[in-house]
Every structure is written in structure tokens, then in C-alpha cells.
């Protein structure tokens, strides 16, 4: 009985640690993504992509020069 109690406590601790790791937000770039020299347009804009299958996908895009 004592070992099963220790195993359940270990599982709970592992689950709590996993949830904590998942809930931490990563901070990305702080600069706005505008006026980058490698892109054709000064900002990203919404676009509709038509796949070979005919399905349409909305995405934010810009052209890389």
C-alpha cells in the first residue's frame, strides 16, 4: 500500500510540472514586423490560398524577395 501511495503522489507531481511547463508563455519578437528589407511589401496582409484540391485557406502573407 505504501508504494502505491508514493506512485500516485509522483504522478500528481509530474502532471503538475507538465501543466506548469505547458502554461508558460514564450515571448517572441518585441519589434513590429514591418519594413523588413527582405519582403516585397512593407507589411503582411491577409490572403486566400487555393490548394490543388480546391480548398481555400486564409493566411497572413508577404512576398520574400
Short mmCIF file of N, CA, C and O in Angstrom, two decimals:
data_model
loop_
_atom_site.label_atom_id
_atom_site.label_comp_id
_atom_site.label_asym_id
_atom_site.label_seq_id
_atom_site.Cartn_x
_atom_site.Cartn_y
_atom_site.Cartn_z
N UNK A 1 0.82 -1.20 0.00
CA UNK A 1 0.00 0.00 0.00
C UNK A 1 0.85 1.26 0.00
O UNK A 1 0.51 2.23 -0.63
N UNK A 2 1.95 1.24 0.71
CA UNK A 2 2.77 2.43 0.83
C UNK A 2 3.37 2.83 -0.51
O UNK A 2 3.44 4.00 -0.86
N UNK A 3 3.78 1.84 -1.31
CA UNK A 3 4.37 2.15 -2.61
C UNK A 3 3.34 2.71 -3.58
O UNK A 3 3.64 3.59 -4.36
N UNK A 4 2.12 2.22 -3.55
CA UNK A 4 1.10 2.75 -4.46
C UNK A 4 0.77 4.20 -4.13
O UNK A 4 0.47 5.00 -4.99
N UNK A 5 0.81 4.56 -2.85
CA UNK A 5 0.59 5.94 -2.44
C UNK A 5 1.70 6.85 -2.94
O UNK A 5 1.46 7.96 -3.39
N UNK A 6 2.94 6.37 -2.88
CA UNK A 6 4.08 7.15 -3.38
C UNK A 6 4.00 7.31 -4.89
O UNK A 6 4.36 8.36 -5.42
N UNK A 7 3.55 6.28 -5.58
CA UNK A 7 3.44 6.35 -7.04
C UNK A 7 2.38 7.37 -7.45
O UNK A 7 2.57 8.11 -8.39
N UNK A 8 1.27 7.42 -6.74
CA UNK A 8 0.22 8.37 -7.10
C UNK A 8 0.68 9.80 -6.82
O UNK A 8 0.37 10.72 -7.57
N UNK A 9 1.42 10.00 -5.75
CA UNK A 9 1.96 11.34 -5.46
C UNK A 9 2.95 11.74 -6.53
O UNK A 9 2.95 12.88 -7.00
N UNK A 10 3.80 10.81 -6.96
CA UNK A 10 4.75 11.11 -8.03
C UNK A 10 4.04 11.46 -9.33
O UNK A 10 4.44 12.38 -10.04
N UNK A 11 2.97 10.73 -9.65
CA UNK A 11 2.21 11.02 -10.87
C UNK A 11 1.59 12.41 -10.80
O UNK A 11 1.61 13.16 -11.77
N UNK A 12 1.06 12.76 -9.64
CA UNK A 12 0.46 14.09 -9.48
C UNK A 12 1.52 15.17 -9.64
O UNK A 12 1.29 16.17 -10.32
N UNK A 13 2.68 14.96 -9.05
CA UNK A 13 3.75 15.94 -9.17
C UNK A 13 4.19 16.08 -10.62
O UNK A 13 4.40 17.19 -11.13
N UNK A 14 4.30 14.97 -11.33
CA UNK A 14 4.69 15.01 -12.75
C UNK A 14 3.64 15.74 -13.56
O UNK A 14 3.97 16.58 -14.41
N UNK A 15 2.36 15.47 -13.32
CA UNK A 15 1.29 16.16 -14.06
C UNK A 15 1.31 17.66 -13.79
O UNK A 15 1.13 18.47 -14.69
N UNK A 16 1.53 18.04 -12.53
CA UNK A 16 1.57 19.47 -12.18
C UNK A 16 2.75 20.13 -12.88
O UNK A 16 2.62 21.24 -13.42
N UNK A 17 3.91 19.47 -12.88
CA UNK A 17 5.07 20.04 -13.56
C UNK A 17 4.83 20.17 -15.06
O UNK A 17 5.21 21.17 -15.68
N UNK A 18 4.21 19.17 -15.67
CA UNK A 18 3.91 19.25 -17.11
C UNK A 18 2.94 20.38 -17.41
O UNK A 18 3.13 21.12 -18.37
N UNK A 19 1.91 20.52 -16.59
CA UNK A 19 0.97 21.62 -16.80
C UNK A 19 1.64 22.97 -16.64
O UNK A 19 1.36 23.91 -17.37
N UNK A 20 2.54 23.08 -15.67
CA UNK A 20 3.26 24.32 -15.46
C UNK A 20 4.13 24.64 -16.67
O UNK A 20 4.16 25.78 -17.14
N UNK A 21 4.82 23.64 -17.21
CA UNK A 21 5.69 23.86 -18.37
C UNK A 21 4.87 24.25 -19.60
O UNK A 21 5.29 25.09 -20.39
N UNK A 22 3.71 23.65 -19.76
CA UNK A 22 2.87 23.96 -20.91
C UNK A 22 2.27 25.35 -20.79
O UNK A 22 2.12 26.07 -21.78
N UNK A 23 1.95 25.77 -19.56
CA UNK A 23 1.27 27.05 -19.39
C UNK A 23 2.20 28.25 -19.48
O UNK A 23 1.73 29.39 -19.59
N UNK A 24 3.51 28.05 -19.44
CA UNK A 24 4.45 29.17 -19.55
C UNK A 24 4.42 29.68 -20.99
O UNK A 24 4.57 28.93 -21.93
N UNK A 25 4.19 30.96 -21.16
CA UNK A 25 4.14 31.55 -22.49
C UNK A 25 5.53 31.99 -22.90
O UNK A 25 6.25 32.62 -22.13
N UNK A 26 5.86 31.69 -24.13
CA UNK A 26 7.14 32.13 -24.67
C UNK A 26 6.97 33.53 -25.24
O UNK A 26 5.99 33.83 -25.90
N UNK A 27 7.92 34.38 -24.98
CA UNK A 27 7.85 35.72 -25.55
C UNK A 27 8.64 35.75 -26.84
O UNK A 27 9.79 35.32 -26.89
N UNK A 28 8.01 36.22 -27.89
CA UNK A 28 8.65 36.28 -29.20
C UNK A 28 9.28 37.63 -29.44
O UNK A 28 9.75 38.30 -28.53
N UNK A 29 9.29 38.03 -30.68
CA UNK A 29 9.88 39.31 -31.04
C UNK A 29 9.04 40.45 -30.47
O UNK A 29 7.83 40.43 -30.52
N UNK A 30 9.72 41.46 -29.96
CA UNK A 30 9.02 42.63 -29.45
C UNK A 30 8.88 43.70 -30.52
O UNK A 30 8.04 44.57 -30.42
N UNK A 31 9.72 43.64 -31.55
CA UNK A 31 9.66 44.64 -32.62
C UNK A 31 8.49 44.32 -33.54
O UNK A 31 8.19 43.17 -33.79
N UNK A 32 7.83 45.34 -34.08
CA UNK A 32 6.78 45.07 -35.07
C UNK A 32 7.40 44.53 -36.36
O UNK A 32 8.51 44.90 -36.73
N UNK A 33 6.67 43.64 -37.01
CA UNK A 33 7.18 43.02 -38.23
C UNK A 33 6.75 43.90 -39.42
O UNK A 33 5.82 43.59 -40.13
N UNK A 34 7.43 45.00 -39.59
CA UNK A 34 7.14 45.92 -40.70
C UNK A 34 8.44 46.48 -41.23
O UNK A 34 9.43 46.60 -40.52
N UNK A 35 8.43 46.83 -42.49
CA UNK A 35 9.56 47.45 -43.18
C UNK A 35 10.83 46.60 -43.09
O UNK A 35 11.91 47.11 -42.84
N UNK A 36 10.69 45.31 -43.28
CA UNK A 36 11.84 44.43 -43.33
C UNK A 36 12.34 44.38 -44.77
O UNK A 36 11.56 44.19 -45.70
N UNK A 37 13.64 44.54 -45.01
CA UNK A 37 14.15 44.68 -46.38
C UNK A 37 13.98 43.43 -47.25
O UNK A 37 13.96 43.54 -48.46
N UNK A 38 13.84 42.25 -46.65
CA UNK A 38 13.75 41.04 -47.47
C UNK A 38 12.35 40.80 -48.02
O UNK A 38 12.17 39.92 -48.84
N UNK A 39 11.36 41.60 -47.59
CA UNK A 39 9.99 41.41 -48.06
C UNK A 39 9.61 42.47 -49.08
O UNK A 39 10.06 43.60 -49.03
N UNK A 40 8.76 42.09 -50.01
CA UNK A 40 8.34 42.97 -51.09
C UNK A 40 7.46 44.11 -50.58
O UNK A 40 7.66 45.26 -50.95
N UNK A 41 6.51 43.78 -49.73
CA UNK A 41 5.58 44.80 -49.23
C UNK A 41 5.99 45.21 -47.81
O UNK A 41 6.62 44.44 -47.08
N UNK A 42 5.63 46.42 -47.37
CA UNK A 42 6.05 46.90 -46.06
C UNK A 42 5.36 46.18 -44.88
O UNK A 42 5.82 46.26 -43.75
N UNK A 43 4.26 45.46 -45.13
CA UNK A 43 3.57 44.77 -44.04
C UNK A 43 2.92 43.50 -44.57
O UNK A 43 2.76 43.32 -45.78
N UNK A 44 2.57 42.60 -43.66
CA UNK A 44 1.88 41.37 -44.01
C UNK A 44 0.40 41.66 -44.16
O UNK A 44 -0.15 42.51 -43.48
N UNK A 45 -0.25 40.93 -45.06
CA UNK A 45 -1.67 41.15 -45.32
C UNK A 45 -2.36 39.81 -45.45
O UNK A 45 -1.73 38.80 -45.77
N UNK A 46 -3.66 39.79 -45.22
CA UNK A 46 -4.39 38.54 -45.34
C UNK A 46 -4.53 38.14 -46.79
O UNK A 46 -4.69 38.99 -47.67
N UNK A 47 -4.46 36.85 -47.05
CA UNK A 47 -4.55 36.32 -48.41
C UNK A 47 -5.35 35.03 -48.39
O UNK A 47 -5.50 34.39 -47.35
N UNK A 48 -5.85 34.65 -49.55
CA UNK A 48 -6.55 33.38 -49.70
C UNK A 48 -5.68 32.48 -50.58
O UNK A 48 -5.33 32.84 -51.70
N UNK A 49 -5.33 31.32 -50.06
CA UNK A 49 -4.52 30.35 -50.79
C UNK A 49 -5.45 29.27 -51.30
O UNK A 49 -6.22 28.70 -50.54
N UNK A 50 -5.38 28.99 -52.61
CA UNK A 50 -6.20 27.94 -53.20
C UNK A 50 -5.30 26.74 -53.45
O UNK A 50 -4.35 26.80 -54.23
N UNK A 51 -5.59 25.63 -52.76
CA UNK A 51 -4.79 24.42 -52.88
C UNK A 51 -5.15 23.67 -54.17
O UNK A 51 -6.14 23.98 -54.83
N UNK A 52 -4.33 22.69 -54.53
CA UNK A 52 -4.60 21.87 -55.71
C UNK A 52 -5.93 21.15 -55.60
O UNK A 52 -6.59 20.89 -56.60
N UNK A 53 -6.33 20.82 -54.39
CA UNK A 53 -7.59 20.11 -54.18
C UNK A 53 -8.79 21.04 -54.28
O UNK A 53 -9.93 20.59 -54.28
N UNK A 54 -8.55 22.34 -54.35
CA UNK A 54 -9.63 23.31 -54.46
C UNK A 54 -10.01 23.93 -53.13
O UNK A 54 -10.83 24.85 -53.09
N UNK A 55 -9.45 23.44 -52.04
CA UNK A 55 -9.78 24.03 -50.75
C UNK A 55 -9.10 25.40 -50.61
O UNK A 55 -8.03 25.64 -51.16
N UNK A 56 -9.75 26.28 -49.89
CA UNK A 56 -9.24 27.63 -49.69
C UNK A 56 -8.76 27.77 -48.25
O UNK A 56 -9.44 27.35 -47.33
N UNK A 57 -7.59 28.40 -48.08
CA UNK A 57 -7.00 28.60 -46.76
C UNK A 57 -6.69 30.08 -46.62
O UNK A 57 -6.05 30.66 -47.49
N UNK A 58 -7.14 30.68 -45.53
CA UNK A 58 -6.82 32.08 -45.24
C UNK A 58 -5.51 32.12 -44.47
O UNK A 58 -5.29 31.33 -43.54
N UNK A 59 -4.62 33.04 -44.84
CA UNK A 59 -3.32 33.18 -44.18
C UNK A 59 -2.84 34.61 -44.27
O UNK A 59 -3.31 35.39 -45.10
N UNK A 60 -1.89 34.96 -43.41
CA UNK A 60 -1.26 36.27 -43.44
C UNK A 60 0.05 36.09 -44.19
O UNK A 60 0.89 35.29 -43.81
N UNK A 61 0.24 36.85 -45.29
CA UNK A 61 1.38 36.60 -46.16
C UNK A 61 2.06 37.90 -46.63
O UNK A 61 1.49 38.98 -46.53
N UNK A 62 3.26 37.72 -47.17
CA UNK A 62 4.03 38.76 -47.83
C UNK A 62 4.99 38.02 -48.77
O UNK A 62 5.24 36.83 -48.59
N UNK A 63 5.53 38.66 -49.75
CA UNK A 63 6.45 38.01 -50.68
C UNK A 63 7.90 38.27 -50.26
O UNK A 63 8.28 39.38 -49.95
N UNK A 64 8.70 37.21 -50.27
CA UNK A 64 10.11 37.31 -49.94
C UNK A 64 10.86 37.61 -51.25
O UNK A 64 10.70 36.90 -52.24
N UNK A 65 11.67 38.64 -51.26
CA UNK A 65 12.40 38.99 -52.49
C UNK A 65 13.66 38.17 -52.59
O UNK A 65 14.25 38.02 -53.59
#
